[in-house]
Every structure is written in C-alpha cells, then in structure tokens.
Amino acid sequence: MKIFILLFFLFLSSSSYSYSYFRIPIEGLSLSSESFRRYATPQLRSMVNEYFLVMKKVSPESAKILSLRKYALSINSKSESITLECRDFNSKCSNQLKSIKKEIVNFEKSIFKEIEDVKITSVQIDDQIEYLRLLKDLAVKISSLSHSIEEYSLLKDSELERYSKNMYDISDGTNEALFLLNLKINTLMPSHLRPEFEKVWKGFVLPIEQNVLRKNDKEFLLSHLERFNIDWNSFHKNITKGNFDLPKSKTLYSDIIHNRWNQILKIILRK
C-alpha cells in the first residue's frame, strides 16, 4: 500500500503545479534522525523564510510587521536560553543579558518610529487603525519588559533580588509580545488575500516554526504530515491558480516552497 502511495505521489509531483491531497497514513511513517537533521530541518527552515518573502512580495507593507517580529523572536529565544541555562549567573549569562537589553532598546525604538510613521488614509483605513493598535499594544508590553529587565539587572545578587522581576517573568513578557505579533501578522495583507494567508500561517508555517524547528520535534512533523500537506497544497493552489490574478513574480517563492515540500514528502514516503 505504501509503495502504491509513493508511486502515486511521484506521478503527481512530475508537474510543478501538482497538488497531492491523497491520504497519508500516520502508521509506519519514518524519518531517520540523520535525515531529519541534515535534510528536513534545513529545508523546512528555508521554507519558513521563503514564506515571509511571499508575504512581502504580495504585500510589501507586511515587511514592517515581519521586521518587528524578527526582534521579538530573537529576544524571546535569548530569554528562554538564559532561563534554561543560567540558574547560576556567570559572565557568559551577564553578556547574554546585556545583549537582550540592547535588543529590547532597539525594538522599542523601532516600535515608536513605526507609530510616528503611521499615516491614516482613506484607503484600507480599518487595517491601518488595526496596525496602529498593534503597535501601541506592543509599545506597552515592551516598555514593561524594558523596565523588568532593568530592575532585574540592578537587583540581581543583592538582598533585594527576591522583590524584583526574574528571568521567568522576562521570558513570559517576550512570549506575550511574540504571541501578539503572531496573532496580527496578516494585519497589512490585502483583505481579499488575508483568509488564505491566515489559514496557511496557522495550519502550516507557524506550527512548523514553533514545534518542528524551535523544539526540534521530528515526531510532530510526522504526526501532522497529512494536515500540513493539505493546508500547504490548498494555499499554493489558490494563490497560484486561483482567482486572485497575482503575477508570477509575486508567487515565485511559493513555487520554490512547494518543490521543497514535495522533496520532504518523498524522503519520508520513499520506504
């Protein structure tokens, strides 16, 4: 049965515009740790990055949200690393903390610059108001985070440390900022395209980034393979062959992602 599925898949993938919605049985799926590390993970990371390029091609305005999200993702990753690795504070941890503080300052500056630059016009006014609301919510969270990390830096290793915020509080704060940006990432996407981008973001890109790449979870990829396959193929078909009339130049990276995904499926289903 599995051989039949693989042959069927190879037949479908002979065209760059094939869409493989066939049933993928979870039972018996396998991917060696070596193949996951050396092939699947780099391909998936490239796919996530290329998806953001798709967003920027289709909606250049989205680059602003993606830039802010890059700050939030980096700060969140570093704060989680300190929380896990720096129970006994040392010089390495101190340098990591300084790095986070510097990024938070830059993040805060970027947010306030964006707030100053927002211009409410009669075109897509609701989206612009929603974007301004996102920026103000982020400003509140990052200002609080900046205060917390400054307080922690001043009071750590002192008798007052127990009264200050700690790295767990700071890590939670970075999680909240990242969650907000993940939730509102498609705010500046054209309204007629937003539902397609929302579905593939929530069903494919974000779960892969958070669970497969950040947690290095091979089993999550295998157990959700069929759902991922359906969600990606649906998006790619609609965005390239649907009724949106997008020029090829705007969907080029979607084709690249599609080819990468098909190659990953081949690796998993080849046995």
CSV table of C-alpha atoms in Angstrom, one decimal:
chain,number,residue,atom,x,y,z
A,1,MET,CA,0.0,0.0,0.0
A,2,LYS,CA,2.8,2.4,0.9
A,3,ILE,CA,4.6,1.6,-2.4
A,4,PHE,CA,1.3,2.5,-4.2
A,5,ILE,CA,1.1,5.8,-2.4
A,6,LEU,CA,4.7,6.7,-3.2
A,7,LEU,CA,4.2,5.9,-6.9
A,8,PHE,CA,1.0,7.9,-6.9
A,9,PHE,CA,2.9,10.8,-5.2
A,10,LEU,CA,5.8,10.6,-7.8
A,11,PHE,CA,3.2,10.7,-10.6
A,12,LEU,CA,1.6,13.8,-9.1
A,13,SER,CA,4.8,15.6,-8.4
A,14,SER,CA,6.0,15.3,-12.0
A,15,SER,CA,4.4,18.7,-12.6
A,16,SER,CA,5.4,21.7,-10.6
A,17,TYR,CA,1.7,22.6,-10.2
A,18,SER,CA,0.6,19.2,-8.9
A,19,TYR,CA,-1.5,19.0,-5.7
A,20,SER,CA,-1.2,15.9,-3.6
A,21,TYR,CA,-4.2,15.6,-1.4
A,22,PHE,CA,-4.0,11.9,-1.1
A,23,ARG,CA,-4.4,10.1,2.3
A,24,ILE,CA,-1.1,9.8,4.2
A,25,PRO,CA,-1.2,7.0,6.8
A,26,ILE,CA,0.5,8.1,10.0
A,27,GLU,CA,1.2,4.5,10.9
A,28,GLY,CA,4.6,3.3,9.6
A,29,LEU,CA,5.9,6.8,8.7
A,30,SER,CA,9.5,7.2,9.5
A,31,LEU,CA,12.3,9.6,9.1
A,32,SER,CA,15.8,8.9,10.4
A,33,SER,CA,17.3,11.4,12.9
A,34,GLU,CA,20.1,12.0,10.5
A,35,SER,CA,17.7,12.8,7.6
A,36,PHE,CA,15.7,15.0,9.8
A,37,ARG,CA,18.8,16.9,11.0
A,38,ARG,CA,20.7,17.1,7.7
A,39,TYR,CA,17.9,17.4,5.2
A,40,ALA,CA,14.3,18.0,6.5
A,41,THR,CA,15.2,20.7,9.1
A,42,PRO,CA,17.3,22.9,6.7
A,43,GLN,CA,14.6,22.6,4.1
A,44,LEU,CA,11.8,23.5,6.5
A,45,ARG,CA,13.8,26.5,7.8
A,46,SER,CA,14.2,27.7,4.2
A,47,MET,CA,10.5,27.2,3.6
A,48,VAL,CA,9.6,29.4,6.5
A,49,ASN,CA,11.9,32.1,5.4
A,50,GLU,CA,10.6,31.9,1.8
A,51,TYR,CA,7.1,32.1,3.1
A,52,PHE,CA,7.9,35.5,4.6
A,53,LEU,CA,9.3,36.5,1.2
A,54,VAL,CA,6.0,35.5,-0.4
A,55,MET,CA,4.2,37.8,2.2
A,56,LYS,CA,6.5,40.7,1.3
A,57,LYS,CA,6.1,40.2,-2.4
A,58,VAL,CA,2.3,40.1,-2.2
A,59,SER,CA,2.1,42.8,0.5
A,60,PRO,CA,5.2,45.0,0.8
A,61,GLU,CA,3.6,46.7,3.8
A,62,SER,CA,3.9,43.4,5.7
A,63,ALA,CA,7.6,43.8,5.8
A,64,LYS,CA,7.1,46.2,8.7
A,65,ILE,CA,5.4,43.6,10.9
A,66,LEU,CA,7.9,41.0,9.9
A,67,SER,CA,10.8,43.2,10.9
A,68,LEU,CA,9.2,43.8,14.4
A,69,ARG,CA,8.5,40.1,14.7
A,70,LYS,CA,12.2,39.3,14.0
A,71,TYR,CA,13.1,41.4,17.0
A,72,ALA,CA,10.5,39.7,19.2
A,73,LEU,CA,11.6,36.2,18.0
A,74,SER,CA,15.3,36.9,18.8
A,75,ILE,CA,14.6,38.4,22.2
A,76,ASN,CA,12.2,35.5,23.1
A,77,SER,CA,14.8,32.9,22.1
A,78,LYS,CA,17.6,34.5,24.1
A,79,SER,CA,15.4,35.0,27.2
A,80,GLU,CA,14.4,31.3,27.1
A,81,SER,CA,18.0,30.3,26.7
A,82,ILE,CA,19.0,32.3,29.8
A,83,THR,CA,16.1,31.0,31.8
A,84,LEU,CA,17.2,27.4,31.0
A,85,GLU,CA,21.0,27.7,31.1
A,86,CYS,CA,21.8,30.4,33.7
A,87,ARG,CA,20.5,29.3,37.0
A,88,ASP,CA,23.9,30.1,38.4
A,89,PHE,CA,24.6,33.5,37.0
A,90,ASN,CA,28.1,33.9,35.4
A,91,SER,CA,29.9,36.2,33.0
A,92,LYS,CA,28.5,34.4,29.9
A,93,CYS,CA,25.0,34.9,31.3
A,94,SER,CA,25.7,38.5,32.0
A,95,ASN,CA,26.8,39.1,28.4
A,96,GLN,CA,23.6,37.4,27.2
A,97,LEU,CA,21.5,39.7,29.4
A,98,LYS,CA,23.3,42.8,28.1
A,99,SER,CA,22.6,41.5,24.5
A,100,ILE,CA,18.9,41.2,25.4
A,101,LYS,CA,18.8,44.6,26.9
A,102,LYS,CA,20.3,46.1,23.8
A,103,GLU,CA,17.8,44.3,21.5
A,104,ILE,CA,14.9,45.5,23.7
A,105,VAL,CA,16.0,49.1,23.4
A,106,ASN,CA,16.3,48.8,19.6
A,107,PHE,CA,12.9,47.0,19.5
A,108,GLU,CA,11.3,49.8,21.5
A,109,LYS,CA,12.8,52.4,19.2
A,110,SER,CA,11.6,50.6,16.1
A,111,ILE,CA,8.0,50.4,17.5
A,112,PHE,CA,7.9,54.1,18.4
A,113,LYS,CA,9.3,55.0,15.0
A,114,GLU,CA,6.6,53.0,13.3
A,115,ILE,CA,3.9,54.7,15.4
A,116,GLU,CA,5.3,58.1,14.3
A,117,ASP,CA,5.3,57.0,10.7
A,118,VAL,CA,1.7,55.6,10.5
A,119,LYS,CA,-0.5,57.7,8.3
A,120,ILE,CA,-4.2,57.1,8.3
A,121,THR,CA,-5.6,57.4,4.8
A,122,SER,CA,-9.0,56.8,3.3
A,123,VAL,CA,-7.6,53.5,1.7
A,124,GLN,CA,-7.9,50.5,3.9
A,125,ILE,CA,-8.4,52.7,6.9
A,126,ASP,CA,-9.6,49.8,9.2
A,127,ASP,CA,-6.3,47.9,8.5
A,128,GLN,CA,-4.2,51.0,9.3
A,129,ILE,CA,-6.1,51.6,12.5
A,130,GLU,CA,-5.7,47.9,13.5
A,131,TYR,CA,-1.9,48.2,12.7
A,132,LEU,CA,-1.6,51.3,14.9
A,133,ARG,CA,-3.5,49.5,17.7
A,134,LEU,CA,-1.0,46.6,17.4
A,135,LEU,CA,1.9,49.0,17.6
A,136,LYS,CA,0.5,50.7,20.7
A,137,ASP,CA,-0.1,47.3,22.4
A,138,LEU,CA,3.4,46.2,21.6
A,139,ALA,CA,4.8,49.5,23.0
A,140,VAL,CA,3.1,48.9,26.3
A,141,LYS,CA,4.4,45.3,26.5
A,142,ILE,CA,8.0,46.2,25.5
A,143,SER,CA,8.1,49.2,27.8
A,144,SER,CA,7.1,46.9,30.7
A,145,LEU,CA,9.6,44.4,29.6
A,146,SER,CA,12.4,47.0,29.4
A,147,HIS,CA,11.5,48.1,33.0
A,148,SER,CA,11.5,44.5,34.2
A,149,ILE,CA,14.9,43.6,32.7
A,150,GLU,CA,16.4,46.9,34.1
A,151,GLU,CA,15.1,46.1,37.5
A,152,TYR,CA,16.4,42.6,37.4
A,153,SER,CA,19.9,43.8,36.2
A,154,LEU,CA,20.1,46.2,39.1
A,155,LEU,CA,18.8,44.0,41.9
A,156,LYS,CA,20.2,40.5,41.0
A,157,ASP,CA,22.7,39.2,43.5
A,158,SER,CA,21.5,41.7,46.1
A,159,GLU,CA,19.4,41.2,49.2
A,160,LEU,CA,16.5,42.9,47.3
A,161,GLU,CA,16.6,40.4,44.4
A,162,ARG,CA,13.7,38.4,45.7
A,163,TYR,CA,11.5,41.5,45.3
A,164,SER,CA,12.4,42.1,41.6
A,165,LYS,CA,11.2,40.6,38.4
A,166,ASN,CA,13.1,37.5,37.4
A,167,MET,CA,14.1,35.8,34.1
A,168,TYR,CA,10.9,33.8,34.1
A,169,ASP,CA,8.9,37.0,34.2
A,170,ILE,CA,11.0,38.5,31.4
A,171,SER,CA,10.7,35.3,29.3
A,172,ASP,CA,6.9,35.5,29.8
A,173,GLY,CA,6.9,39.1,28.6
A,174,THR,CA,8.8,38.2,25.5
A,175,ASN,CA,6.3,35.4,24.8
A,176,GLU,CA,3.4,37.9,25.1
A,177,ALA,CA,5.0,40.2,22.5
A,178,LEU,CA,5.7,37.4,20.1
A,179,PHE,CA,2.2,36.0,20.6
A,180,LEU,CA,0.7,39.4,19.7
A,181,LEU,CA,2.8,39.7,16.5
A,182,ASN,CA,1.9,36.1,15.5
A,183,LEU,CA,-1.7,36.8,16.0
A,184,LYS,CA,-1.7,40.0,14.0
A,185,ILE,CA,0.9,39.1,11.4
A,186,ASN,CA,-1.5,39.4,8.5
A,187,THR,CA,-2.9,42.8,9.5
A,188,LEU,CA,-1.5,44.6,6.5
A,189,MET,CA,-2.2,41.8,4.0
A,190,PRO,CA,-4.8,42.9,1.3
A,191,SER,CA,-8.2,41.9,2.7
A,192,HIS,CA,-9.2,39.7,-0.2
A,193,LEU,CA,-6.0,37.6,0.3
A,194,ARG,CA,-6.0,37.6,4.1
A,195,PRO,CA,-8.1,34.4,4.7
A,196,GLU,CA,-5.7,32.4,2.5
A,197,PHE,CA,-2.6,33.6,4.4
A,198,GLU,CA,-4.3,33.2,7.8
A,199,LYS,CA,-5.1,29.5,7.1
A,200,VAL,CA,-1.6,28.6,5.9
A,201,TRP,CA,0.0,30.6,8.7
A,202,LYS,CA,-2.0,28.9,11.5
A,203,GLY,CA,-2.1,25.5,9.9
A,204,PHE,CA,1.3,25.1,8.3
A,205,VAL,CA,4.0,27.8,8.8
A,206,LEU,CA,3.7,28.7,12.4
A,207,PRO,CA,3.3,25.1,13.7
A,208,ILE,CA,6.4,24.1,11.8
A,209,GLU,CA,8.4,27.0,13.1
A,210,GLN,CA,7.3,26.6,16.7
A,211,ASN,CA,7.2,22.9,17.1
A,212,VAL,CA,9.4,21.3,14.4
A,213,LEU,CA,12.2,23.9,14.2
A,214,ARG,CA,12.3,25.5,17.6
A,215,LYS,CA,11.7,22.3,19.5
A,216,ASN,CA,13.5,20.0,17.1
A,217,ASP,CA,10.4,17.7,17.2
A,218,LYS,CA,10.6,15.2,14.4
A,219,GLU,CA,7.5,13.3,15.7
A,220,PHE,CA,5.4,16.4,15.5
A,221,LEU,CA,6.2,16.7,11.8
A,222,LEU,CA,5.3,13.0,11.1
A,223,SER,CA,2.1,13.0,13.1
A,224,HIS,CA,0.8,16.2,11.4
A,225,LEU,CA,2.2,15.4,7.9
A,226,GLU,CA,-1.2,14.8,6.3
A,227,ARG,CA,-2.7,18.0,7.7
A,228,PHE,CA,0.4,20.0,6.7
A,229,ASN,CA,0.2,18.6,3.2
A,230,ILE,CA,-3.5,19.5,2.8
A,231,ASP,CA,-3.0,23.0,4.2
A,232,TRP,CA,0.0,23.8,2.1
A,233,ASN,CA,-1.4,22.4,-1.2
A,234,SER,CA,-4.6,24.3,-0.7
A,235,PHE,CA,-2.7,27.6,-0.2
A,236,HIS,CA,-0.4,27.0,-3.1
A,237,LYS,CA,-3.1,26.0,-5.5
A,238,ASN,CA,-5.3,29.0,-4.5
A,239,ILE,CA,-2.5,31.6,-4.6
A,240,THR,CA,-1.0,30.5,-7.9
A,241,LYS,CA,-4.0,29.0,-9.8
A,242,GLY,CA,-7.0,30.7,-8.0
A,243,ASN,CA,-9.0,33.8,-8.8
A,244,PHE,CA,-6.5,36.3,-7.3
A,245,ASP,CA,-4.7,37.0,-10.6
A,246,LEU,CA,-1.4,37.5,-8.9
A,247,PRO,CA,1.6,38.0,-11.3
A,248,LYS,CA,4.2,35.2,-11.4
A,249,SER,CA,6.8,37.5,-9.8
A,250,LYS,CA,4.7,37.6,-6.6
A,251,THR,CA,4.2,33.8,-6.3
A,252,LEU,CA,7.7,32.6,-7.4
A,253,TYR,CA,8.7,31.8,-3.8
A,254,SER,CA,5.5,29.8,-3.3
A,255,ASP,CA,6.6,27.5,-6.1
A,256,ILE,CA,10.0,27.1,-4.5
A,257,ILE,CA,8.4,26.2,-1.2
A,258,HIS,CA,6.1,23.8,-3.0
A,259,ASN,CA,9.1,21.9,-4.5
A,260,ARG,CA,10.9,21.8,-1.2
A,261,TRP,CA,7.8,20.3,0.5
A,262,ASN,CA,7.4,17.7,-2.2
A,263,GLN,CA,11.0,16.6,-1.7
A,264,ILE,CA,10.5,16.3,2.0
A,265,LEU,CA,7.4,14.1,1.3
A,266,LYS,CA,9.5,11.9,-1.0
A,267,ILE,CA,12.1,11.4,1.7
A,268,ILE,CA,9.5,10.4,4.3
A,269,LEU,CA,7.5,8.1,2.0
A,270,ARG,CA,10.2,6.5,0.0
A,271,LYS,CA,10.4,3.3,2.1
